[in-house]
CSV table of C-alpha atoms and ligand atoms in Angstrom, one decimal:
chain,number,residue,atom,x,y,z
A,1,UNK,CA,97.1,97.6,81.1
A,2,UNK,CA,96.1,100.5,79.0
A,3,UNK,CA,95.6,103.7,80.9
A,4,UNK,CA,91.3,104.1,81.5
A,5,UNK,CA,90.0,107.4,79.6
A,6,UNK,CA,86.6,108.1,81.2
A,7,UNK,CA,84.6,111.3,81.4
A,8,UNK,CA,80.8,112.4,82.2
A,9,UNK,CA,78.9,114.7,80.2
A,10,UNK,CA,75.1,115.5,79.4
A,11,UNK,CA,73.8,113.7,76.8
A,12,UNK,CA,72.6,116.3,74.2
A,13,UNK,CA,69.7,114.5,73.4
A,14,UNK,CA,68.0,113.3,76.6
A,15,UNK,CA,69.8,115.4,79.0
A,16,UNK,CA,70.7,112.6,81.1
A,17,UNK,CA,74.5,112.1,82.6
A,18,UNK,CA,76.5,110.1,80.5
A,19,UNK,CA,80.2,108.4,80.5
A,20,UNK,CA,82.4,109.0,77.7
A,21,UNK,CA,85.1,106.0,77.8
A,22,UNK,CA,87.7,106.1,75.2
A,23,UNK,CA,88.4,103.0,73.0
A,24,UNK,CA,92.4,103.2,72.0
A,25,UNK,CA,92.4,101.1,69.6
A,26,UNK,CA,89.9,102.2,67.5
A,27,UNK,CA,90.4,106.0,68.6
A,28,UNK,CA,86.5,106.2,69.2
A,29,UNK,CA,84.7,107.9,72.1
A,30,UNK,CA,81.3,105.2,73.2
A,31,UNK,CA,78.7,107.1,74.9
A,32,UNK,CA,77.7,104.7,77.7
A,33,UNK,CA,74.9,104.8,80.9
A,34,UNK,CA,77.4,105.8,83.8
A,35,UNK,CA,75.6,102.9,86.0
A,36,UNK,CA,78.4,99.5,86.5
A,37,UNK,CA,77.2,96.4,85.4
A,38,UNK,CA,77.7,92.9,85.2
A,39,UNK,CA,77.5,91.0,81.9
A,40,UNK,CA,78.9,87.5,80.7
A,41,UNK,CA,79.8,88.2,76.9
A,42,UNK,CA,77.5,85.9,74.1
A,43,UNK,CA,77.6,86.3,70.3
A,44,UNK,CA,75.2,87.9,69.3
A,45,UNK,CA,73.1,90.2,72.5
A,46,UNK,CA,70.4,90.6,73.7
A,47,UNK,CA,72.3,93.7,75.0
A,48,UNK,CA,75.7,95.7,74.4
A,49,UNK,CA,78.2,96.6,76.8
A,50,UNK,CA,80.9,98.4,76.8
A,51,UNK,CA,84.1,97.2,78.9
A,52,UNK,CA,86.1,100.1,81.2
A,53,UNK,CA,88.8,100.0,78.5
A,54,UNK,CA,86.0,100.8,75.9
A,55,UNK,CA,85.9,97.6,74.1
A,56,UNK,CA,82.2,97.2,72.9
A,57,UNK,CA,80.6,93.6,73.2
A,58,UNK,CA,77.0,91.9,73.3
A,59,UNK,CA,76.3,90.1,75.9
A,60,UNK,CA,73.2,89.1,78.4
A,61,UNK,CA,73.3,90.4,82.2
A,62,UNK,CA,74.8,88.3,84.4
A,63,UNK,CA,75.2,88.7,88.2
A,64,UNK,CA,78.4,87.3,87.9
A,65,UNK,CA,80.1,88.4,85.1
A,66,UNK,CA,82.4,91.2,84.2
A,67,UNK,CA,82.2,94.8,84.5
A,68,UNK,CA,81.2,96.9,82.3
A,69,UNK,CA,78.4,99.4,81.3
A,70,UNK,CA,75.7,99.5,78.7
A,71,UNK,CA,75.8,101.4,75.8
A,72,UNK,CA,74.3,104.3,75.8
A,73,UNK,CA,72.6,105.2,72.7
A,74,UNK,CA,70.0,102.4,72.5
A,75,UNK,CA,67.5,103.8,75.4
A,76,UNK,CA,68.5,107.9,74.8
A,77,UNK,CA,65.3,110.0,75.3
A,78,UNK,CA,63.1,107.0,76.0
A,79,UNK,CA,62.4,108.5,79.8
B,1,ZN,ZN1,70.8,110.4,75.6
């Protein structure tokens, strides 16, 4: 089980509080929304999340799935 890098910041562009979740494997820092949710994995969206080890995958929501959070990039500045 890899160790979990996680940290908040403000996004630069919207202003809003965001998680910073490091991916080890591809040595990448993914800007997610810092709210958990559930999503079942599919091949191709609607949505993208990002899993707590920083794995990014599309998948639809799903009340029962795994945890994870949404990427953040795709709604930034919209509110
Ligand atoms: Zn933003």
């Amino acid at each position: 089980m890899p160790e979990r890098q996680q940290y908040f910041k403000e996004c630069r562009r919207c202003h809003r509080q965001i998680l910073m979740t490091f991916n080890p494997s591809k040595g990448q820092w993914i800007a997610c929304d810092p709210e958990i949710r559930r999503y079942r994995r599919t091949e191709d969206g609607p949505e993208t999340f990002v899993t707590p080890e920083g794995e990014v995958c599309k998948g639809e929501r799903a009340f029962d799935g795994e945890y994870g959070y949404r990427r953040h990039r795709k709604d930034c500045g919209s509110r």
